[in-house]
mmCIF file of C-alpha atoms in Angstrom:
data_model
loop_
_atom_site.group_PDB
_atom_site.id
_atom_site.type_symbol
_atom_site.label_atom_id
_atom_site.label_comp_id
_atom_site.label_asym_id
_atom_site.label_seq_id
_atom_site.Cartn_x
_atom_site.Cartn_y
_atom_site.Cartn_z
ATOM 1 C CA UNK A 20 0.000 0.000 0.000
ATOM 2 C CA UNK A 21 1.016 3.595 -0.626
ATOM 3 C CA UNK A 22 1.180 5.797 2.465
ATOM 4 C CA UNK A 23 1.320 9.575 2.825
ATOM 5 C CA UNK A 24 2.267 11.204 6.118
ATOM 6 C CA UNK A 25 1.355 14.861 6.592
ATOM 7 C CA UNK A 26 3.802 16.310 9.093
ATOM 8 C CA UNK A 27 7.506 15.887 9.737
ATOM 9 C CA UNK A 28 7.887 16.112 13.490
ATOM 10 C CA UNK A 29 9.094 13.505 15.945
ATOM 11 C CA UNK A 30 5.863 11.504 16.003
ATOM 12 C CA UNK A 31 5.484 11.591 12.215
ATOM 13 C CA UNK A 32 8.988 10.218 11.755
ATOM 14 C CA UNK A 33 8.482 7.585 14.440
ATOM 15 C CA UNK A 34 5.298 6.427 12.690
ATOM 16 C CA UNK A 35 7.160 6.266 9.379
ATOM 17 C CA UNK A 36 9.713 3.915 10.946
ATOM 18 C CA UNK A 37 6.948 1.605 12.144
ATOM 19 C CA UNK A 38 5.091 1.712 8.818
ATOM 20 C CA UNK A 39 8.326 1.067 6.941
ATOM 21 C CA UNK A 40 8.347 -2.443 8.392
ATOM 22 C CA UNK A 41 5.296 -3.262 6.265
ATOM 23 C CA UNK A 42 5.515 -1.057 3.189
ATOM 24 C CA UNK A 43 8.370 0.862 1.606
ATOM 25 C CA UNK A 44 6.171 3.307 -0.340
ATOM 26 C CA UNK A 45 6.019 6.190 2.142
ATOM 27 C CA UNK A 46 5.953 9.891 1.306
ATOM 28 C CA UNK A 47 6.308 12.433 4.111
ATOM 29 C CA UNK A 48 5.275 16.062 3.788
ATOM 30 C CA UNK A 49 7.122 18.867 5.536
ATOM 31 C CA UNK A 50 6.567 22.603 5.300
ATOM 32 C CA UNK A 51 10.343 23.079 5.555
ATOM 33 C CA UNK A 52 12.688 22.430 2.635
ATOM 34 C CA UNK A 53 15.583 23.046 5.018
ATOM 35 C CA UNK A 54 14.429 20.169 7.196
ATOM 36 C CA UNK A 55 14.120 17.909 4.154
ATOM 37 C CA UNK A 56 17.611 18.845 2.959
ATOM 38 C CA UNK A 57 19.064 17.868 6.331
ATOM 39 C CA UNK A 58 17.267 14.511 6.275
ATOM 40 C CA UNK A 59 18.281 13.730 2.695
ATOM 41 C CA UNK A 60 21.894 14.549 3.496
ATOM 42 C CA UNK A 61 22.260 12.979 6.943
ATOM 43 C CA UNK A 62 19.388 10.420 6.993
ATOM 44 C CA UNK A 63 18.462 11.668 10.457
ATOM 45 C CA UNK A 64 16.885 14.677 12.128
ATOM 46 C CA UNK A 65 18.587 15.169 15.452
ATOM 47 C CA UNK A 66 16.294 18.052 16.442
ATOM 48 C CA UNK A 67 13.328 15.634 16.455
ATOM 49 C CA UNK A 68 14.680 12.139 17.063
ATOM 50 C CA UNK A 69 18.158 12.263 18.535
ATOM 51 C CA UNK A 70 20.354 9.335 17.534
ATOM 52 C CA UNK A 71 17.768 7.723 15.238
ATOM 53 C CA UNK A 72 18.667 6.889 11.633
ATOM 54 C CA UNK A 73 16.012 7.231 8.936
ATOM 55 C CA UNK A 74 15.821 4.718 6.050
ATOM 56 C CA UNK A 75 16.973 5.993 2.666
ATOM 57 C CA UNK A 76 13.771 4.795 0.975
ATOM 58 C CA UNK A 77 11.580 7.344 2.800
ATOM 59 C CA UNK A 78 10.506 10.080 0.403
ATOM 60 C CA UNK A 79 10.166 13.697 1.572
ATOM 61 C CA UNK A 80 8.389 16.575 -0.143
ATOM 62 C CA UNK A 81 7.066 20.087 0.429
ATOM 63 C CA UNK A 82 4.235 19.346 -2.023
ATOM 64 C CA UNK A 83 0.960 18.332 -0.393
ATOM 65 C CA UNK A 84 -0.221 17.051 -3.764
ATOM 66 C CA UNK A 85 2.743 14.701 -4.029
ATOM 67 C CA UNK A 86 2.265 13.479 -0.474
ATOM 68 C CA UNK A 87 -1.466 12.791 -0.862
ATOM 69 C CA UNK A 88 -2.302 11.969 -4.477
ATOM 70 C CA UNK A 89 -2.790 8.262 -5.277
ATOM 71 C CA UNK A 90 -2.112 7.214 -1.670
ATOM 72 C CA UNK A 91 -4.116 4.465 0.014
ATOM 73 C CA UNK A 92 -3.726 5.833 3.542
ATOM 74 C CA UNK A 93 -3.036 9.380 4.696
ATOM 75 C CA UNK A 94 -1.733 9.849 8.237
ATOM 76 C CA UNK A 95 -2.530 13.347 9.505
ATOM 77 C CA UNK A 96 0.122 14.308 12.059
ATOM 78 C CA UNK A 97 0.207 18.104 12.131
ATOM 79 C CA UNK A 98 -0.208 20.420 15.096
ATOM 80 C CA UNK A 99 -3.855 21.025 15.982
ATOM 81 C CA UNK A 100 -3.927 24.725 14.905
ATOM 82 C CA UNK A 101 -3.005 23.667 11.357
ATOM 83 C CA UNK A 102 -5.371 20.731 10.886
ATOM 84 C CA UNK A 103 -8.212 22.691 9.283
ATOM 85 C CA UNK A 104 -6.050 24.532 6.763
ATOM 86 C CA UNK A 105 -4.178 21.320 5.945
ATOM 87 C CA UNK A 106 -7.301 19.276 5.263
ATOM 88 C CA UNK A 107 -8.698 22.133 3.175
ATOM 89 C CA UNK A 108 -5.486 22.147 1.139
ATOM 90 C CA UNK A 109 -5.403 18.376 0.477
ATOM 91 C CA UNK A 110 -9.081 17.618 -0.146
ATOM 92 C CA UNK A 111 -8.842 17.960 -3.945
ATOM 93 C CA UNK A 112 -5.898 15.534 -4.143
ATOM 94 C CA UNK A 113 -7.534 12.667 -2.290
ATOM 95 C CA UNK A 114 -8.780 9.512 -3.950
ATOM 96 C CA UNK A 115 -12.426 8.663 -3.342
ATOM 97 C CA UNK A 116 -11.428 5.613 -1.299
ATOM 98 C CA UNK A 117 -8.446 7.107 0.503
ATOM 99 C CA UNK A 118 -8.272 6.349 4.225
ATOM 100 C CA UNK A 119 -7.626 9.276 6.557
ATOM 101 C CA UNK A 120 -5.962 8.399 9.864
ATOM 102 C CA UNK A 121 -5.789 11.204 12.426
ATOM 103 C CA UNK A 122 -2.842 11.122 14.824
ATOM 104 C CA UNK A 123 -3.157 14.783 15.892
ATOM 105 C CA UNK A 124 -4.546 15.182 19.417
ATOM 106 C CA UNK A 125 -6.467 18.127 20.785
ATOM 107 C CA UNK A 126 -9.326 20.543 20.283
ATOM 108 C CA UNK A 127 -9.325 23.399 17.791
ATOM 109 C CA UNK A 128 -9.258 26.701 19.680
ATOM 110 C CA UNK A 129 -11.229 28.694 17.126
ATOM 111 C CA UNK A 130 -14.130 26.261 16.777
ATOM 112 C CA UNK A 131 -13.818 24.068 19.912
ATOM 113 C CA UNK A 132 -14.135 21.047 17.621
ATOM 114 C CA UNK A 133 -12.324 17.734 17.889
ATOM 115 C CA UNK A 134 -10.116 16.612 15.016
ATOM 116 C CA UNK A 135 -12.612 14.258 13.362
ATOM 117 C CA UNK A 136 -15.153 17.111 13.207
ATOM 118 C CA UNK A 137 -12.602 19.394 11.562
ATOM 119 C CA UNK A 138 -11.594 16.788 8.989
ATOM 120 C CA UNK A 139 -15.182 15.917 8.109
ATOM 121 C CA UNK A 140 -16.034 19.604 7.740
ATOM 122 C CA UNK A 141 -13.693 19.745 4.744
ATOM 123 C CA UNK A 142 -13.328 16.169 3.464
ATOM 124 C CA UNK A 143 -16.142 13.819 2.495
ATOM 125 C CA UNK A 144 -14.869 10.390 3.476
ATOM 126 C CA UNK A 145 -16.353 7.141 4.718
ATOM 127 C CA UNK A 146 -12.963 5.883 5.860
ATOM 128 C CA UNK A 147 -11.878 8.036 8.788
ATOM 129 C CA UNK A 148 -9.899 6.691 11.730
ATOM 130 C CA UNK A 149 -8.143 7.989 14.842
ATOM 131 C CA UNK A 150 -5.094 6.471 16.517
ATOM 132 C CA UNK A 151 -4.174 7.312 20.094
ATOM 133 C CA UNK A 152 -2.339 5.704 22.957
ATOM 134 C CA UNK A 153 0.728 5.623 25.224
ATOM 135 C CA UNK A 154 3.538 6.049 22.711
ATOM 136 C CA UNK A 155 6.249 8.657 23.054
ATOM 137 C CA UNK A 156 7.900 9.201 19.671
ATOM 138 C CA UNK A 157 11.387 8.333 20.888
ATOM 139 C CA UNK A 158 10.158 5.052 22.399
ATOM 140 C CA UNK A 159 8.537 4.055 19.104
ATOM 141 C CA UNK A 160 11.622 5.089 17.157
ATOM 142 C CA UNK A 161 13.798 2.947 19.435
ATOM 143 C CA UNK A 162 11.503 0.013 18.596
ATOM 144 C CA UNK A 163 10.149 -0.368 22.116
ATOM 145 C CA UNK A 164 6.863 -2.323 22.229
ATOM 146 C CA UNK A 165 3.895 0.084 22.243
ATOM 147 C CA UNK A 166 0.111 -0.213 22.013
ATOM 148 C CA UNK A 167 -2.417 2.099 20.370
ATOM 149 C CA UNK A 168 -6.180 2.366 20.139
ATOM 150 C CA UNK A 169 -7.598 2.698 16.629
ATOM 151 C CA UNK A 170 -11.120 4.096 16.456
ATOM 152 C CA UNK A 171 -13.213 4.012 13.295
ATOM 153 C CA UNK A 172 -16.635 3.138 11.931
ATOM 154 C CA UNK A 173 -14.971 1.803 8.778
ATOM 155 C CA UNK A 174 -13.807 -1.781 8.846
ATOM 156 C CA UNK A 175 -11.756 -1.066 5.744
ATOM 157 C CA UNK A 176 -9.891 1.704 7.562
ATOM 158 C CA UNK A 177 -9.212 -0.502 10.579
ATOM 159 C CA UNK A 178 -8.013 -3.429 8.466
ATOM 160 C CA UNK A 179 -5.731 -1.347 6.241
ATOM 161 C CA UNK A 180 -4.214 0.722 9.044
ATOM 162 C CA UNK A 181 -3.517 -2.416 11.044
ATOM 163 C CA UNK A 182 -1.869 -3.913 7.973
ATOM 164 C CA UNK A 183 0.612 -1.051 7.582
ATOM 165 C CA UNK A 184 1.170 -0.165 11.239
ATOM 166 C CA UNK A 185 0.963 -3.379 13.281
ATOM 167 C CA UNK A 186 4.254 -5.189 13.796
ATOM 168 C CA UNK A 187 6.283 -7.171 16.291
ATOM 169 C CA UNK A 188 6.519 -3.987 18.397
ATOM 170 C CA UNK A 189 3.217 -2.195 17.652
ATOM 171 C CA UNK A 190 -0.155 -3.517 18.833
ATOM 172 C CA UNK A 191 -3.431 -1.938 17.691
ATOM 173 C CA UNK A 192 -6.749 -2.578 19.437
ATOM 174 C CA UNK A 193 -9.847 -1.391 17.554
ATOM 175 C CA UNK A 194 -13.047 0.272 18.724
ATOM 176 C CA UNK A 195 -15.808 2.343 17.097
ATOM 177 C CA UNK A 196 -15.805 5.207 19.606
ATOM 178 C CA UNK A 197 -14.052 8.013 17.732
ATOM 179 C CA UNK A 198 -15.169 10.849 20.015
ATOM 180 C CA UNK A 199 -14.365 8.926 23.204
ATOM 181 C CA UNK A 200 -10.913 8.077 21.897
ATOM 182 C CA UNK A 201 -10.296 11.708 20.962
ATOM 183 C CA UNK A 202 -11.491 12.971 24.344
ATOM 184 C CA UNK A 203 -9.052 10.645 26.086
ATOM 185 C CA UNK A 204 -6.183 11.641 23.803
ATOM 186 C CA UNK A 205 -6.849 15.324 24.387
ATOM 187 C CA UNK A 206 -7.803 15.594 28.039
ATOM 188 C CA UNK A 207 -4.978 13.378 29.273
ATOM 189 C CA UNK A 208 -2.691 16.329 28.483
ATOM 190 C CA UNK A 209 -4.728 18.520 30.839
ATOM 191 C CA UNK A 210 -4.546 15.866 33.550
ATOM 192 C CA UNK A 211 -0.794 15.617 32.949
ATOM 193 C CA UNK A 212 -0.503 19.330 33.772
ATOM 194 C CA UNK A 213 -2.347 18.620 37.029
ATOM 195 C CA UNK A 214 0.000 15.700 37.767
ATOM 196 C CA UNK A 215 2.975 17.972 37.178
ATOM 197 C CA UNK A 216 1.507 20.549 39.555
ATOM 198 C CA UNK A 217 1.272 17.890 42.268
ATOM 199 C CA UNK A 218 4.876 16.896 41.634
ATOM 200 C CA UNK A 219 5.969 20.534 41.711
ATOM 201 C CA UNK A 220 4.215 20.996 45.045
ATOM 202 C CA UNK A 221 6.490 18.273 46.410
ATOM 203 C CA UNK A 222 3.987 15.441 46.717
ATOM 204 C CA UNK A 223 4.883 11.898 45.737
ATOM 205 C CA UNK A 224 3.511 9.077 43.642
ATOM 206 C CA UNK A 225 0.656 8.292 46.026
ATOM 207 C CA UNK A 226 -0.873 11.722 45.497
ATOM 208 C CA UNK A 227 -0.309 11.561 41.748
ATOM 209 C CA UNK A 228 -2.121 8.220 41.678
ATOM 210 C CA UNK A 229 -4.919 9.789 43.732
ATOM 211 C CA UNK A 230 -5.283 12.398 40.975
ATOM 212 C CA UNK A 231 -5.171 9.862 38.133
ATOM 213 C CA UNK A 232 -7.883 7.743 39.745
ATOM 214 C CA UNK A 233 -10.180 10.751 40.155
ATOM 215 C CA UNK A 234 -9.389 11.852 36.596
ATOM 216 C CA UNK A 235 -10.495 8.480 35.231
ATOM 217 C CA UNK A 236 -13.934 8.976 36.788
ATOM 218 C CA UNK A 237 -14.137 12.496 35.367
ATOM 219 C CA UNK A 238 -13.106 11.271 31.929
ATOM 220 C CA UNK A 239 -15.900 8.702 31.995
ATOM 221 C CA UNK A 240 -18.381 11.437 32.834
ATOM 222 C CA UNK A 241 -17.018 13.743 30.147
ATOM 223 C CA UNK A 242 -17.106 11.048 27.466
ATOM 224 C CA UNK A 243 -20.702 10.219 28.370
ATOM 225 C CA UNK A 244 -21.815 13.874 28.173
ATOM 226 C CA UNK A 245 -20.147 14.355 24.772
ATOM 227 C CA UNK A 246 -21.708 11.264 23.223
ATOM 228 C CA UNK A 247 -18.984 8.656 23.538
ATOM 229 C CA UNK A 248 -18.758 5.309 25.295
ATOM 230 C CA UNK A 249 -17.616 5.559 28.918
ATOM 231 C CA UNK A 250 -15.677 2.285 28.774
ATOM 232 C CA UNK A 251 -13.288 3.837 26.257
ATOM 233 C CA UNK A 252 -11.504 5.282 29.288
ATOM 234 C CA UNK A 253 -10.204 1.739 29.902
ATOM 235 C CA UNK A 254 -8.497 1.587 26.491
ATOM 236 C CA UNK A 255 -4.900 2.281 25.475
ATOM 237 C CA UNK A 256 -6.068 5.778 24.506
ATOM 238 C CA UNK A 257 -7.614 6.217 27.953
ATOM 239 C CA UNK A 258 -5.936 4.873 31.053
ATOM 240 C CA UNK A 259 -2.903 3.782 29.032
ATOM 241 C CA UNK A 260 -2.040 7.249 27.741
ATOM 242 C CA UNK A 261 -3.134 8.833 31.015
ATOM 243 C CA UNK A 262 -0.620 6.792 32.998
ATOM 244 C CA UNK A 263 2.180 7.591 30.547
ATOM 245 C CA UNK A 264 1.726 11.348 30.353
ATOM 246 C CA UNK A 265 0.950 11.795 34.040
ATOM 247 C CA UNK A 266 4.009 9.962 35.351
ATOM 248 C CA UNK A 267 6.822 10.826 32.951
ATOM 249 C CA UNK A 268 9.137 13.813 32.861
ATOM 250 C CA UNK A 269 9.318 13.273 29.081
ATOM 251 C CA UNK A 270 5.840 14.807 28.920
ATOM 252 C CA UNK A 271 5.961 18.532 28.186
ATOM 253 C CA UNK A 272 2.541 18.872 29.829
ATOM 254 C CA UNK A 273 3.817 17.273 33.039
ATOM 255 C CA UNK A 274 6.932 19.458 32.975
ATOM 256 C CA UNK A 275 4.831 22.599 32.491
ATOM 257 C CA UNK A 276 2.627 21.637 35.441
ATOM 258 C CA UNK A 277 5.700 21.030 37.578
ATOM 259 C CA UNK A 278 6.850 24.597 36.899
ATOM 260 C CA UNK A 279 3.448 25.872 38.026
ATOM 261 C CA UNK A 280 3.417 23.723 41.155
ATOM 262 C CA UNK A 281 6.904 24.776 42.211
ATOM 263 C CA UNK A 282 5.915 28.430 41.791
ATOM 264 C CA UNK A 283 8.562 29.111 39.179
ATOM 265 C CA UNK A 284 8.771 32.720 38.044
ATOM 266 C CA UNK A 285 6.245 33.771 35.368
ATOM 267 C CA UNK A 286 9.088 34.686 32.995
ATOM 268 C CA UNK A 287 10.499 31.150 33.082
ATOM 269 C CA UNK A 288 7.023 29.666 32.626
ATOM 270 C CA UNK A 289 6.327 31.935 29.651
ATOM 271 C CA UNK A 290 9.682 31.035 28.111
ATOM 272 C CA UNK A 291 8.827 27.344 28.488
ATOM 273 C CA UNK A 292 5.523 27.880 26.671
ATOM 274 C CA UNK A 293 7.284 29.782 23.885
ATOM 275 C CA UNK A 294 9.922 27.094 23.363
ATOM 276 C CA UNK A 295 7.799 23.972 23.820
ATOM 277 C CA UNK A 296 4.483 22.762 22.439
ATOM 278 C CA UNK A 297 2.385 22.198 25.568
ATOM 279 C CA UNK A 298 -0.734 20.676 24.043
ATOM 280 C CA UNK A 299 -2.618 20.595 27.333
ATOM 281 C CA UNK A 300 -2.324 24.364 27.742
ATOM 282 C CA UNK A 301 -4.306 24.970 24.552
ATOM 283 C CA UNK A 302 -6.627 22.005 25.071
ATOM 284 C CA UNK A 303 -7.488 23.374 28.515
ATOM 285 C CA UNK A 304 -8.659 26.650 26.960
ATOM 286 C CA UNK A 305 -10.803 24.841 24.419
ATOM 287 C CA UNK A 306 -12.357 22.199 26.653
ATOM 288 C CA UNK A 307 -13.165 24.829 29.294
ATOM 289 C CA UNK A 308 -15.049 26.901 26.730
ATOM 290 C CA UNK A 309 -16.703 23.856 25.151
ATOM 291 C CA UNK A 310 -18.025 22.637 28.499
ATOM 292 C CA UNK A 311 -19.153 26.138 29.417
ATOM 293 C CA UNK A 312 -21.092 26.397 26.147
ATOM 294 C CA UNK A 313 -22.742 23.017 26.765
ATOM 295 C CA UNK A 314 -23.393 23.732 30.465
ATOM 296 C CA UNK A 315 -21.385 20.678 31.512
ATOM 297 C CA UNK A 316 -19.488 20.855 34.801
ATOM 298 C CA UNK A 317 -16.242 18.912 35.247
ATOM 299 C CA UNK A 318 -14.677 20.293 38.424
ATOM 300 C CA UNK A 319 -11.134 19.047 37.732
ATOM 301 C CA UNK A 320 -11.066 21.009 34.465
ATOM 302 C CA UNK A 321 -12.240 24.143 36.275
ATOM 303 C CA UNK A 322 -9.620 23.832 39.027
ATOM 304 C CA UNK A 323 -6.726 23.345 36.609
ATOM 305 C CA UNK A 324 -8.031 26.232 34.497
ATOM 306 C CA UNK A 325 -8.064 28.523 37.517
ATOM 307 C CA UNK A 326 -4.453 27.629 38.340
ATOM 308 C CA UNK A 327 -3.184 28.024 34.780
ATOM 309 C CA UNK A 328 -5.125 31.081 33.630
ATOM 310 C CA UNK A 329 -6.251 32.831 36.817
ATOM 311 C CA UNK A 330 -2.994 32.337 38.768
ATOM 312 C CA UNK A 331 -4.743 30.620 41.646
ATOM 313 C CA UNK A 332 -2.552 28.979 44.297
ATOM 314 C CA UNK A 333 -1.638 25.489 42.986
ATOM 315 C CA UNK A 334 -2.523 24.042 46.387
ATOM 316 C CA UNK A 335 -6.220 24.416 45.539
ATOM 317 C CA UNK A 336 -5.755 21.230 43.495
ATOM 318 C CA UNK A 337 -4.982 19.274 46.664
ATOM 319 C CA UNK A 338 -7.896 20.882 48.498
ATOM 320 C CA UNK A 339 -10.155 19.914 45.612
ATOM 321 C CA UNK A 340 -9.029 16.271 45.593
ATOM 322 C CA UNK A 341 -9.578 15.893 49.335
ATOM 323 C CA UNK A 342 -13.013 17.563 49.211
ATOM 324 C CA UNK A 343 -14.205 15.848 45.998
ATOM 325 C CA UNK A 344 -17.340 13.791 46.572
#
């Protein structure tokens, strides 16, 4: 099968390494010719995946048409703010039966829509899927065993994506709950900020686990209110990704929360936001507004929002956990 990957960051490249085990026809789009020149010359991109070699057969292009046209599967792996403009740009190059697999996680700030809603607002497809789960890019690139949830209402999409992505180190478990899978993949970044806050306050693993357990219950409630299946919280995309991002210093969301909890100076915190993509920071804005618009109350979201955007004392998170019914 022919595969196009839209995006050339760490996760995109890690996915290409996994897919390359099953098919050698892979074209990766990047907005940066400079980045492509470095890869073609050195067969690596140290700024994204330090110490990882990239196979010579991978094809790179700045042309969306070249990356998308005549491809069987398109993996969408761009930052959330660029998803809408990217799908608008590629829609005329897609085959009627092309499979779109979303690996971008989050909620669009302008529309408060999840990624599947954005894609379907521009592309008419019956073969849409979402992948999500506990899988840091560097771990995948180092060929560590990882597991992902794949959510789709198209059996063709599930079968084909499994065919190109499953391997001796990648396990995919399918479900039909696209929105539930996306909620888990997005909100776990917000919970990771909360976990970092707890760590920054000086509390240990017991308190972090306290938070994670409460967050699982809140995720179930949130998924139910937004039309998903509550049991999706038990999937790789749910508790699996939650455990990873809430317990690892590799997580930028966790690290950001730790700065907040340790009462680091605002200048250092702002510099961290400028120099790192903290997905949970932007997701928190969007989910807060989305829930407000729908008159849905998830107290954990409100508490973290108050700490991040209203400069409330981070210790209110501990008070909230103790008082939570």
